[in-house]
Short mmCIF file of C-alpha atoms and ligand atoms in Angstrom, two decimals:
data_model
loop_
_atom_site.label_atom_id
_atom_site.label_comp_id
_atom_site.label_asym_id
_atom_site.label_seq_id
_atom_site.Cartn_x
_atom_site.Cartn_y
_atom_site.Cartn_z
CA MET A 1 0.00 0.00 0.00
CA ALA A 2 1.46 3.34 -0.95
CA VAL A 3 0.82 6.47 1.02
CA SER A 4 -0.24 9.49 -0.93
CA SER A 5 -0.70 13.07 0.08
CA PRO A 6 -3.42 14.31 2.42
CA LEU A 7 -6.68 15.11 0.77
CA LEU A 8 -7.42 18.72 0.37
CA ALA A 9 -10.16 18.90 -2.19
CA LEU A 10 -13.63 18.54 -0.78
CA ALA A 11 -16.49 17.68 -3.02
CA GLY A 12 -19.62 15.64 -3.11
CA CYS A 13 -23.20 16.05 -3.96
CA ASP A 14 -25.38 17.90 -1.59
CA ARG A 15 -28.84 16.81 -2.52
CA SER A 16 -30.50 17.46 0.80
CA ASP A 17 -32.47 20.65 0.90
CA ALA A 18 -31.48 21.81 4.33
CA GLY A 19 -28.30 22.86 6.03
CA PRO A 20 -24.88 23.81 4.79
CA ALA A 21 -22.21 21.28 3.98
CA ARG A 22 -20.04 20.94 7.04
CA ARG A 23 -16.40 20.24 6.47
CA PRO A 24 -14.86 17.39 8.39
CA ALA A 25 -13.03 19.12 11.19
CA ASP A 26 -9.39 18.65 12.13
CA VAL A 27 -8.69 15.33 10.40
CA ALA A 28 -6.90 15.10 7.08
CA TYR A 29 -8.02 12.01 5.21
CA ARG A 30 -5.23 10.10 3.55
CA VAL A 31 -5.74 7.82 0.62
CA GLY A 32 -3.66 4.80 -0.29
CA ARG A 33 -3.78 2.13 -2.91
CA GLU A 34 -4.09 -1.55 -2.25
CA THR A 35 -3.21 -4.01 -4.99
CA GLY A 36 -6.31 -5.50 -6.50
CA GLN A 37 -8.71 -2.93 -5.05
CA PRO A 38 -10.61 -0.93 -7.63
CA PHE A 39 -10.62 2.26 -5.61
CA PRO A 40 -8.54 4.06 -2.96
CA VAL A 41 -8.22 2.88 0.63
CA LEU A 42 -8.73 5.20 3.58
CA LEU A 43 -5.51 5.03 5.59
CA SER A 44 -5.41 4.74 9.37
CA GLN A 45 -3.34 7.19 11.38
CA ARG A 46 -2.69 4.91 14.29
CA ASP A 47 -1.06 1.48 14.58
CA ARG A 48 -3.31 -1.52 14.38
CA PRO A 49 -2.75 -4.35 16.87
CA ALA A 50 -0.33 -7.12 15.91
CA PRO A 51 -2.21 -9.93 14.17
CA TYR A 52 -3.19 -12.95 16.23
CA SER A 53 -2.61 -11.24 19.57
CA ARG A 54 -6.24 -11.27 20.77
CA PRO A 55 -8.85 -14.02 21.08
CA LEU A 56 -11.91 -14.19 18.85
CA PRO A 57 -14.88 -12.70 20.72
CA LEU A 58 -17.94 -14.96 20.64
CA PRO A 59 -20.81 -13.18 22.33
CA ALA A 60 -23.64 -15.24 23.80
CA PRO A 61 -27.04 -14.61 22.19
CA LEU A 62 -29.07 -11.76 23.63
CA ARG A 63 -31.74 -12.92 26.11
CA PRO A 64 -35.36 -11.93 25.64
CA VAL A 65 -36.88 -9.70 28.33
CA SER A 66 -40.06 -11.75 28.13
CA SER A 67 -41.47 -14.73 26.24
CA THR A 68 -44.83 -16.33 25.60
CA ALA A 69 -45.65 -19.64 23.93
CA THR A 70 -45.18 -18.06 20.50
CA GLU A 71 -43.16 -14.85 20.90
CA ASP A 72 -39.97 -13.45 22.34
CA VAL A 73 -39.53 -9.79 23.21
CA TYR A 74 -36.13 -8.12 23.13
CA GLU A 75 -35.01 -4.66 24.13
CA LEU A 76 -32.24 -2.90 22.34
CA VAL A 77 -30.83 0.59 22.79
CA ALA A 78 -28.86 2.36 20.09
CA ARG A 79 -26.33 4.44 21.95
CA ALA A 80 -22.76 5.62 22.08
CA GLY A 81 -20.25 3.23 23.57
CA GLU A 82 -16.64 2.24 23.38
CA ALA A 83 -14.93 -0.69 21.73
CA GLN A 84 -11.50 -2.06 22.55
CA ILE A 85 -10.16 -2.50 19.04
CA LEU A 86 -6.73 -0.91 19.23
CA ASP A 87 -4.10 -1.76 21.82
CA ASP A 88 -3.89 1.28 23.99
CA VAL A 89 -6.94 3.37 23.35
CA ALA A 90 -10.69 2.87 23.30
CA THR A 91 -12.61 3.60 20.10
CA PRO A 92 -15.90 5.49 20.41
CA VAL A 93 -18.68 3.70 18.55
CA TRP A 94 -22.40 3.98 17.94
CA GLY A 95 -23.73 0.55 18.67
CA TYR A 96 -26.79 -1.47 19.50
CA ASP A 97 -26.55 -1.64 23.29
CA GLY A 98 -23.43 0.46 22.79
CA GLN A 99 -21.55 -2.51 21.33
CA PHE A 100 -19.74 -3.01 18.05
CA PRO A 101 -20.72 -5.42 16.66
CA GLY A 102 -24.15 -5.45 18.27
CA PRO A 103 -25.53 -8.37 20.27
CA LEU A 104 -26.09 -11.72 18.57
CA PHE A 105 -29.74 -12.62 18.01
CA GLU A 106 -30.95 -16.18 17.75
CA SER A 107 -34.43 -17.22 16.62
CA ARG A 108 -36.38 -20.30 15.69
CA ARG A 109 -38.88 -20.65 12.88
CA GLY A 110 -42.41 -20.45 14.20
CA ARG A 111 -41.67 -17.92 16.92
CA THR A 112 -42.25 -14.22 16.40
CA MET A 113 -39.52 -11.86 17.54
CA ARG A 114 -40.28 -8.38 18.78
CA VAL A 115 -37.40 -5.96 19.09
CA ARG A 116 -38.06 -2.74 21.01
CA LEU A 117 -35.47 -0.32 19.79
CA ARG A 118 -34.82 2.90 21.66
CA ASN A 119 -32.73 5.60 20.05
CA GLU A 120 -30.31 7.34 22.39
CA LEU A 121 -28.06 8.50 19.58
CA PRO A 122 -28.03 12.09 18.30
CA VAL A 123 -29.26 11.07 14.82
CA PRO A 124 -32.28 9.30 13.33
CA ILE A 125 -31.85 5.56 12.86
CA VAL A 126 -33.61 2.74 11.02
CA ARG A 127 -33.19 -0.95 11.80
CA HIS A 128 -33.30 -3.41 8.92
CA LEU A 129 -33.17 -7.16 9.39
CA HIS A 130 -31.27 -8.20 6.29
CA GLY A 131 -32.56 -11.46 4.85
CA GLY A 132 -35.78 -11.27 6.83
CA HIS A 133 -39.20 -11.72 5.32
CA THR A 134 -40.82 -8.91 7.22
CA PRO A 135 -44.06 -6.95 6.88
CA HIS A 136 -43.35 -3.63 5.22
CA ARG A 137 -43.92 -1.50 8.29
CA HIS A 138 -41.20 -3.37 10.17
CA ASP A 139 -38.70 -3.87 7.38
CA GLY A 140 -36.61 -0.82 8.08
CA TYR A 141 -37.59 1.29 5.09
CA PRO A 142 -35.03 4.14 4.99
CA LEU A 143 -37.63 6.82 5.63
CA ASP A 144 -39.29 5.05 8.56
CA TYR A 145 -37.08 6.89 11.00
CA VAL A 146 -36.73 6.29 14.69
CA VAL A 147 -35.73 9.81 15.71
CA PRO A 148 -33.67 10.44 18.83
CA TYR A 149 -35.30 10.15 22.19
CA ASP A 150 -34.06 13.62 22.98
CA GLY A 151 -35.42 15.18 19.81
CA GLY A 152 -32.98 17.46 18.02
CA ASP A 153 -32.61 19.06 14.65
CA HIS A 154 -32.49 16.66 11.72
CA HIS A 155 -33.33 16.69 8.13
CA LEU A 156 -36.02 14.05 7.60
CA HIS A 157 -37.08 13.17 4.11
CA PRO A 158 -40.84 12.81 3.82
CA GLY A 159 -42.41 9.61 2.60
CA GLY A 160 -42.12 7.32 5.60
CA GLU A 161 -43.44 6.83 9.07
CA VAL A 162 -41.59 8.70 11.81
CA HIS A 163 -41.29 7.08 15.24
CA HIS A 164 -40.38 9.20 18.22
CA GLY A 165 -37.66 7.79 20.42
CA GLU A 166 -38.51 4.14 20.00
CA PHE A 167 -40.24 1.55 17.88
CA GLU A 168 -41.14 -2.09 18.29
CA TYR A 169 -40.12 -4.06 15.22
CA VAL A 170 -42.09 -7.27 14.77
CA TYR A 171 -40.40 -10.09 12.87
CA PRO A 172 -42.64 -13.09 12.18
CA LEU A 173 -39.59 -15.02 10.93
CA ASP A 174 -41.73 -17.57 9.15
CA GLN A 175 -38.85 -18.51 6.90
CA ARG A 176 -36.13 -21.09 6.48
CA ALA A 177 -33.04 -21.15 8.68
CA GLY A 178 -30.14 -18.94 7.76
CA LEU A 179 -27.64 -16.35 8.86
CA LEU A 180 -29.38 -12.99 8.84
CA TRP A 181 -27.85 -9.74 9.97
CA TYR A 182 -29.21 -6.42 11.08
CA HIS A 183 -27.92 -2.96 10.38
CA ASP A 184 -28.83 0.67 10.09
CA HIS A 185 -30.66 1.77 6.94
CA ARG A 186 -31.19 5.49 7.46
CA MET A 187 -31.82 7.40 4.25
CA ASP A 188 -28.58 8.99 2.95
CA PHE A 189 -26.53 7.92 5.99
CA SER A 190 -26.41 4.13 6.10
CA GLY A 191 -22.72 4.12 5.15
CA PRO A 192 -21.45 6.22 8.06
CA GLN A 193 -23.93 4.81 10.59
CA VAL A 194 -23.05 1.20 9.85
CA TRP A 195 -19.38 2.17 9.85
CA ARG A 196 -19.75 3.67 13.32
CA GLY A 197 -21.04 0.36 14.58
CA LEU A 198 -24.77 -0.16 13.96
CA VAL A 199 -24.52 -3.76 12.79
CA GLY A 200 -24.95 -7.26 14.22
CA LEU A 201 -25.63 -10.92 13.42
CA HIS A 202 -28.79 -12.98 13.73
CA LEU A 203 -28.88 -16.78 13.55
CA HIS A 204 -32.23 -18.18 12.50
CA ARG A 205 -32.92 -21.90 13.02
CA ASP A 206 -35.43 -24.48 11.85
CA ASP A 207 -36.10 -28.21 12.11
CA GLU A 208 -34.64 -29.09 8.72
CA GLU A 209 -31.28 -27.69 9.75
CA ALA A 210 -31.42 -29.22 13.23
CA ALA A 211 -31.86 -32.71 11.73
CA LEU A 212 -28.48 -32.53 9.98
CA GLY A 213 -26.32 -32.83 13.08
CA LEU A 214 -24.10 -29.94 11.99
CA PRO A 215 -21.27 -28.81 14.25
CA ALA A 216 -22.96 -26.80 16.98
CA GLY A 217 -22.32 -25.09 20.29
CA GLU A 218 -18.68 -24.12 20.52
CA ARG A 219 -18.15 -25.70 17.10
CA GLU A 220 -20.34 -23.13 15.37
CA LEU A 221 -18.63 -19.77 14.92
CA PRO A 222 -20.53 -16.70 13.70
CA LEU A 223 -17.99 -14.39 12.08
CA LEU A 224 -18.85 -10.81 11.17
CA VAL A 225 -16.18 -9.46 8.83
CA CYS A 226 -15.75 -5.76 8.09
CA ASP A 227 -13.05 -3.20 7.42
CA ARG A 228 -12.48 0.07 9.23
CA SER A 229 -9.84 2.82 9.51
CA PHE A 230 -8.72 4.67 12.60
CA GLY A 231 -7.80 8.26 13.28
CA PRO A 232 -4.93 9.59 15.40
CA ASP A 233 -6.95 9.28 18.64
CA GLY A 234 -8.20 5.80 17.86
CA GLN A 235 -11.52 7.07 16.55
CA LEU A 236 -13.22 5.48 13.57
CA LEU A 237 -12.45 7.52 10.46
CA TYR A 238 -15.09 8.00 7.81
CA PRO A 239 -14.89 10.72 5.16
CA SER A 240 -18.41 12.14 5.56
CA LEU A 241 -19.03 15.63 4.22
CA ASP A 242 -21.08 16.27 7.34
CA GLN A 243 -19.31 14.68 10.28
CA GLU A 244 -22.38 15.16 12.45
CA LEU A 245 -24.53 13.25 9.97
CA ARG A 246 -27.27 15.79 10.24
CA HIS A 247 -27.96 17.26 6.85
CA THR A 248 -25.54 16.70 4.02
CA PRO A 249 -25.11 13.15 2.77
CA GLY A 250 -22.08 11.90 0.90
CA VAL A 251 -18.37 11.46 1.23
CA LEU A 252 -15.25 13.17 -0.04
CA ARG A 253 -14.99 12.65 -3.75
CA ASP A 254 -11.98 10.32 -3.55
CA PHE A 255 -14.15 7.83 -1.68
CA ALA A 256 -17.33 8.16 -3.71
CA ASP A 257 -16.96 4.69 -5.24
CA GLY A 258 -16.96 3.14 -1.79
CA VAL A 259 -15.11 3.53 1.48
CA LEU A 260 -12.45 0.86 1.99
CA GLY A 261 -10.85 0.59 5.42
CA ASP A 262 -7.26 -0.55 5.81
CA THR A 263 -7.92 -2.80 8.80
CA VAL A 264 -10.13 -5.86 8.69
CA LEU A 265 -11.96 -6.85 11.87
CA VAL A 266 -13.63 -10.15 12.72
CA ASN A 267 -16.28 -9.80 15.42
CA GLY A 268 -14.80 -6.39 16.10
CA VAL A 269 -11.18 -7.52 16.61
CA HIS A 270 -8.34 -7.29 14.14
CA ALA A 271 -7.03 -10.76 13.19
CA PRO A 272 -8.08 -12.69 16.32
CA PHE A 273 -7.00 -16.25 17.17
CA HIS A 274 -9.23 -19.11 18.22
CA GLU A 275 -8.44 -22.52 19.71
CA VAL A 276 -10.00 -25.53 18.02
CA ARG A 277 -9.89 -29.31 18.35
CA GLN A 278 -9.06 -31.73 15.55
CA GLY A 279 -12.64 -31.86 14.35
CA SER A 280 -15.31 -30.14 12.31
CA TYR A 281 -16.27 -26.50 12.77
CA ARG A 282 -19.05 -24.57 11.14
CA LEU A 283 -18.08 -21.03 10.14
CA ARG A 284 -20.96 -18.67 9.52
CA ILE A 285 -19.40 -15.75 7.75
CA ALA A 286 -21.16 -12.47 6.98
CA VAL A 287 -19.44 -9.59 5.20
CA ALA A 288 -20.61 -6.36 6.77
CA SER A 289 -18.16 -4.14 4.92
CA ASN A 290 -19.46 -1.00 3.25
CA ALA A 291 -17.65 -1.69 -0.01
CA ARG A 292 -14.87 -4.26 0.35
CA HIS A 293 -14.96 -7.60 -1.46
CA TYR A 294 -13.05 -10.63 -0.20
CA ARG A 295 -11.63 -13.89 -1.48
CA ILE A 296 -11.43 -16.21 1.49
CA GLY A 297 -9.32 -19.34 1.90
CA LEU A 298 -6.99 -21.15 4.31
CA ASP A 299 -3.28 -20.37 4.24
CA ARG A 300 -2.48 -24.08 4.64
CA PRO A 301 -5.01 -26.23 2.84
CA PRO A 302 -5.30 -29.76 4.25
CA ALA A 303 -3.07 -32.46 2.72
CA SER A 304 -5.99 -34.16 1.05
CA GLY A 305 -9.18 -32.69 -0.31
CA GLU A 306 -10.51 -29.16 -0.25
CA PRO A 307 -10.50 -27.13 2.97
CA PHE A 308 -14.19 -26.24 3.00
CA TRP A 309 -17.54 -27.84 2.54
CA GLN A 310 -19.84 -25.02 1.63
CA ILE A 311 -23.27 -25.85 3.00
CA GLY A 312 -25.13 -22.57 2.79
CA THR A 313 -25.39 -19.04 1.58
CA ASP A 314 -27.55 -15.93 2.17
CA GLY A 315 -30.84 -17.80 2.24
CA GLY A 316 -29.71 -20.77 4.33
CA LEU A 317 -28.68 -24.28 3.41
CA MET A 318 -28.02 -25.17 -0.22
CA ALA A 319 -29.53 -28.26 -1.83
CA HIS A 320 -26.26 -30.10 -1.34
CA ALA A 321 -22.76 -29.36 -0.10
CA ARG A 322 -19.86 -28.50 -2.35
CA PRO A 323 -16.14 -28.70 -1.69
CA LEU A 324 -14.35 -25.38 -2.07
CA ARG A 325 -10.79 -24.18 -1.98
CA THR A 326 -11.59 -20.47 -1.80
CA PHE A 327 -14.69 -18.36 -2.17
CA LEU A 328 -15.58 -14.79 -3.03
CA MET A 329 -17.69 -12.61 -0.78
CA ALA A 330 -19.20 -9.24 -1.64
CA PRO A 331 -20.67 -6.80 0.89
CA ALA A 332 -23.76 -8.27 2.62
CA GLU A 333 -23.19 -11.83 1.39
CA ARG A 334 -23.13 -14.78 3.77
CA VAL A 335 -21.33 -18.08 3.43
CA ASP A 336 -21.80 -21.13 5.63
CA VAL A 337 -18.87 -23.57 5.51
CA VAL A 338 -17.68 -26.56 7.49
CA VAL A 339 -13.93 -26.87 8.07
CA ASP A 340 -12.35 -30.12 9.19
CA PHE A 341 -9.24 -29.70 11.33
CA SER A 342 -8.69 -33.45 11.82
CA GLY A 343 -5.86 -33.53 9.26
CA TYR A 344 -3.78 -30.94 11.12
CA PRO A 345 -1.32 -32.04 13.83
CA VAL A 346 -1.82 -30.73 17.36
CA GLY A 347 0.00 -27.43 17.63
CA SER A 348 -0.76 -26.37 14.05
CA ARG A 349 -1.81 -22.85 13.25
CA VAL A 350 -4.17 -22.56 10.33
CA ARG A 351 -5.24 -19.17 9.11
CA LEU A 352 -8.45 -18.08 7.52
CA THR A 353 -7.17 -15.51 5.08
CA ASN A 354 -8.44 -12.85 2.70
CA LEU A 355 -6.47 -13.72 -0.42
CA SER A 356 -7.37 -10.44 -2.09
CA GLY A 357 -6.21 -8.33 0.85
CA GLY A 358 -3.16 -6.21 1.49
CA ARG A 359 -1.39 -5.20 4.68
CA GLY A 360 -3.98 -5.12 7.46
CA THR A 361 -6.70 -6.65 5.32
CA THR A 362 -5.36 -10.17 4.71
CA ASP A 363 -5.43 -11.74 8.18
CA LEU A 364 -8.85 -12.93 9.34
CA VAL A 365 -8.68 -15.63 12.04
CA GLU A 366 -5.86 -17.92 13.19
CA PHE A 367 -7.08 -21.33 14.32
CA ARG A 368 -4.81 -23.03 16.87
CA VAL A 369 -5.26 -26.77 16.93
CA THR A 370 -5.02 -27.79 20.58
CA GLY A 371 -5.91 -31.48 20.76
CA PRO A 372 -8.00 -34.39 19.57
CA ASP A 373 -11.73 -34.10 19.21
CA ASP A 374 -14.18 -36.44 20.87
CA ARG A 375 -16.74 -36.15 18.07
CA PRO A 376 -16.77 -37.72 14.64
CA VAL A 377 -15.81 -35.55 11.70
CA TRP A 378 -18.92 -34.14 10.00
CA ARG A 379 -19.57 -35.53 6.52
CA PRO A 380 -22.15 -33.97 4.25
CA PRO A 381 -25.22 -36.03 3.43
CA ALA A 382 -26.26 -36.38 -0.22
CA ARG A 383 -28.94 -33.75 0.33
CA LEU A 384 -28.85 -30.86 2.79
CA SER A 385 -32.05 -29.06 2.04
CA GLU A 386 -35.22 -29.34 0.01
CA ILE A 387 -35.16 -26.49 -2.49
CA GLU A 388 -37.67 -26.02 -5.28
CA ARG A 389 -35.99 -25.07 -8.53
CA LEU A 390 -37.80 -22.08 -10.04
CA ASP A 391 -38.30 -22.67 -13.73
CA PRO A 392 -37.65 -19.71 -16.05
CA ALA A 393 -40.47 -21.02 -18.25
CA GLY A 394 -42.85 -20.25 -15.39
CA ALA A 395 -41.81 -16.60 -15.14
CA VAL A 396 -44.55 -14.13 -16.06
CA ARG A 397 -42.06 -11.50 -17.19
CA THR A 398 -38.47 -10.31 -17.23
CA ARG A 399 -37.61 -6.88 -15.84
CA ARG A 400 -34.33 -5.17 -16.48
CA PHE A 401 -32.41 -2.91 -14.11
CA SER A 402 -29.16 -1.13 -14.90
CA PHE A 403 -26.78 -0.05 -12.13
CA THR A 404 -24.64 2.88 -13.20
CA LYS A 405 -22.61 5.73 -11.84
CA VAL A 406 -23.65 9.06 -13.31
CA PRO A 407 -21.40 12.08 -12.88
CA THR A 408 -22.99 15.44 -12.22
CA ALA A 409 -21.46 18.87 -11.69
CA ALA A 410 -21.84 18.43 -7.95
CA GLY A 411 -20.26 14.98 -7.90
CA PRO A 412 -21.12 11.40 -8.79
CA THR A 413 -24.56 9.90 -8.29
CA PHE A 414 -25.45 6.24 -8.47
CA GLN A 415 -28.57 5.24 -10.33
CA ILE A 416 -30.81 2.27 -11.02
CA SER A 417 -32.25 2.35 -14.53
CA HIS A 418 -31.35 6.02 -14.83
CA HIS A 419 -33.01 7.18 -11.62
CA MET A 420 -31.70 8.08 -8.21
CA PHE A 421 -33.87 6.87 -5.37
CA SER A 422 -37.08 8.73 -4.76
CA ALA A 423 -39.74 7.64 -2.30
CA ASP A 424 -42.43 8.36 -4.88
CA ARG A 425 -41.06 6.27 -7.69
CA VAL A 426 -41.88 2.59 -7.91
CA ALA A 427 -39.64 0.69 -10.28
CA ALA A 428 -41.65 -2.55 -10.36
CA ARG A 429 -45.05 -3.79 -9.24
CA PRO A 430 -44.94 -7.57 -9.19
CA ARG A 431 -48.05 -9.46 -8.17
CA GLN A 432 -47.89 -11.57 -5.02
CA GLY A 433 -47.26 -15.17 -5.99
CA ASP A 434 -45.85 -14.38 -9.43
CA VAL A 435 -42.52 -15.72 -10.61
CA GLU A 436 -40.38 -13.11 -12.34
CA ILE A 437 -36.92 -12.90 -13.81
CA TRP A 438 -34.95 -9.78 -13.04
CA GLU A 439 -31.91 -8.97 -15.11
CA PHE A 440 -29.23 -6.72 -13.68
CA THR A 441 -26.47 -5.02 -15.65
CA THR A 442 -23.62 -2.92 -14.35
CA ASP A 443 -20.93 -0.44 -15.29
CA GLN A 444 -18.69 -1.16 -12.30
CA GLN A 445 -18.87 -3.68 -9.44
CA HIS A 446 -22.24 -3.62 -7.61
CA PRO A 447 -23.54 -6.13 -5.03
CA VAL A 448 -27.29 -6.07 -5.65
CA HIS A 449 -29.71 -6.84 -2.83
CA VAL A 450 -33.47 -7.40 -2.86
CA HIS A 451 -35.49 -7.03 0.34
CA ASN A 452 -38.20 -9.49 1.34
CA ALA A 453 -37.63 -11.99 -1.50
CA HIS A 454 -34.97 -14.66 -1.76
CA PHE A 455 -34.01 -15.58 -5.28
CA GLN A 456 -32.06 -18.10 -7.31
CA VAL A 457 -29.29 -16.92 -9.58
CA LEU A 458 -29.81 -18.23 -13.11
CA ASP A 459 -26.88 -19.58 -15.11
CA ASP A 460 -25.05 -20.38 -11.87
CA PRO A 461 -23.35 -23.77 -11.97
CA GLY A 462 -23.27 -24.21 -8.17
CA PRO A 463 -25.72 -26.14 -5.99
CA LEU A 464 -29.26 -24.82 -5.93
CA ALA A 465 -29.47 -22.08 -3.30
CA TRP A 466 -31.50 -19.11 -2.13
CA LYS A 467 -29.70 -15.79 -2.19
CA ASP A 468 -30.56 -12.22 -1.28
CA VAL A 469 -27.44 -10.56 -2.68
CA VAL A 470 -25.96 -11.18 -6.10
CA SER A 471 -22.47 -9.87 -6.70
CA LEU A 472 -21.92 -8.30 -10.10
CA GLY A 473 -18.56 -7.33 -11.52
CA ALA A 474 -17.81 -4.47 -13.89
CA LYS A 475 -19.82 -4.57 -17.13
CA ASP A 476 -21.60 -7.64 -15.88
CA ARG A 477 -25.04 -9.09 -16.47
CA ARG A 478 -26.79 -11.54 -14.14
CA ARG A 479 -30.32 -12.84 -14.03
CA ILE A 480 -32.18 -13.88 -10.94
CA ILE A 481 -35.51 -15.64 -10.60
CA THR A 482 -37.87 -15.28 -7.66
CA ARG A 483 -41.41 -15.88 -6.58
CA PHE A 484 -42.95 -13.01 -4.66
CA ASP A 485 -44.57 -15.13 -2.02
CA SER A 486 -43.75 -13.02 1.02
CA TYR A 487 -45.65 -9.96 2.29
CA ARG A 488 -47.33 -7.39 0.09
CA GLY A 489 -46.17 -3.81 0.12
CA ARG A 490 -43.33 -1.50 -0.73
CA TYR A 491 -39.82 -2.89 -0.47
CA LEU A 492 -36.37 -2.01 -1.69
CA LEU A 493 -34.00 -3.16 -4.33
CA HIS A 494 -30.56 -1.61 -3.96
CA CYS A 495 -26.84 -1.79 -4.29
CA HIS A 496 -25.25 -2.91 -1.01
CA ASN A 497 -22.13 -0.89 -1.54
CA LEU A 498 -23.31 1.52 1.14
CA GLU A 499 -21.75 4.59 -0.44
CA HIS A 500 -23.55 3.84 -3.70
CA GLU A 501 -26.74 3.24 -1.76
CA ASP A 502 -26.41 6.56 0.09
CA MET A 503 -25.77 8.35 -3.21
CA GLY A 504 -29.01 7.18 -4.78
CA MET A 505 -28.66 3.53 -5.82
CA MET A 506 -31.95 2.26 -4.42
CA ALA A 507 -35.39 1.70 -5.94
CA ASN A 508 -38.81 0.85 -4.59
CA TYR A 509 -40.69 -2.17 -5.74
CA ASP A 510 -44.20 -2.88 -4.62
CA ILE A 511 -45.63 -6.37 -4.17
CA ARG A 512 -49.34 -6.08 -4.98
CU1 C2O B 601 -28.58 -5.14 4.15
CU2 C2O B 601 -31.37 -2.87 2.31
O1 C2O B 601 -29.98 -3.99 3.25
CU1 CU B 602 -23.05 -0.25 -6.30
#
């Protein structure tokens, strides 16, 4: 990574109609280049901890405050807190319960989850359960703000439902098992608010999965992967035009294509280690980066066979397992793999690695093999999950969406089919129950996400699987097929590069 000069030029697009652009105070943002990354990296101004010096944090699932035969109620407070990420200084964060990442949620199909969210931050927030099939009012639409408990002066776009101080999100969770995650989705400011810490994991279970005897308990490791950069005082750096996140959306022009941090964290720690036995472990990986893509592998593949059995993806278990050597992950994607450490001698150190990373962004987790396991190695059955293959011949139509960056005098915007997001525009009105094909095309890399509808990627040679993000490269074209069998109402389709999203790359679709 090469260091370049401090950034002086400030630019961006101010498309809010209130408030002056505030310049980031007292921090000069420095850009670097990392081999293989399509755009500049935001450089830290403080040393990151030595890799493999701290254990992997594995938080216990959050406990409900009350439960009935069919429901569990949780309380969550968005507030300022501190995270111990660097060696000698605490990092201020905005987190759910003040933590970064937020608490782990665990749910079971058939039980409704209620999450009472109280906002003690100085800005409006929105909670979205990514991968959830959720009634519109609870989905975390970007204009359905939960404004601060204390009030305050904020620019709120019209078009949603405003909640004062708190809101109870109801998640029926009548859906197959899978790794979901939750994060902020505030209009114009998702990028900085997720970056500051408003993100967490959610494991959803069902009977089909439970019957497989997958590695569980301490042999199941939820791993939230993201990249961040740190300022001279250990603070999280993010090149917002308005550091108070009140009025003006957007980032300094050098970072308009996406903010890449120079330090990768797993469960909030840079390059942690974790002790394992010589047996099978299930890694449930979610990429919560704003813009960074990963290629993940082991630094020492086992002597025989491939290191991973992939068993699942965004929408839970795949039809059958596949052996993998490495795998790509775009922002918001999830991968579920089983790793077998039985071939490694006691004392081995095996590293989960980002093969497309540079300094600070390569090391993920070091597994230290401590002794024999008392359980048999997990072997995949011929079939993992019952998945209906959606037939393109049954699709009632094909819709096309282009994802493109469009320069304007004020700075770049990001558009879907030639429109920036507007609450009033509906890009598609599928009928509930219909099967449709959606075709996406791109100019540059865009990870495309659809709310409230899992889909199958057409022309994909892998095992049949349900996805909610499809990663497109530059000048790419992918087709997905889905049946709109979840709730009716207005939902989002958007790019999950959060800087693109904040600069307009979202569209409404309405299930009738
Ligand atoms: Cu992960 Cu619309 O979000
Ligand atoms: Cu994009």
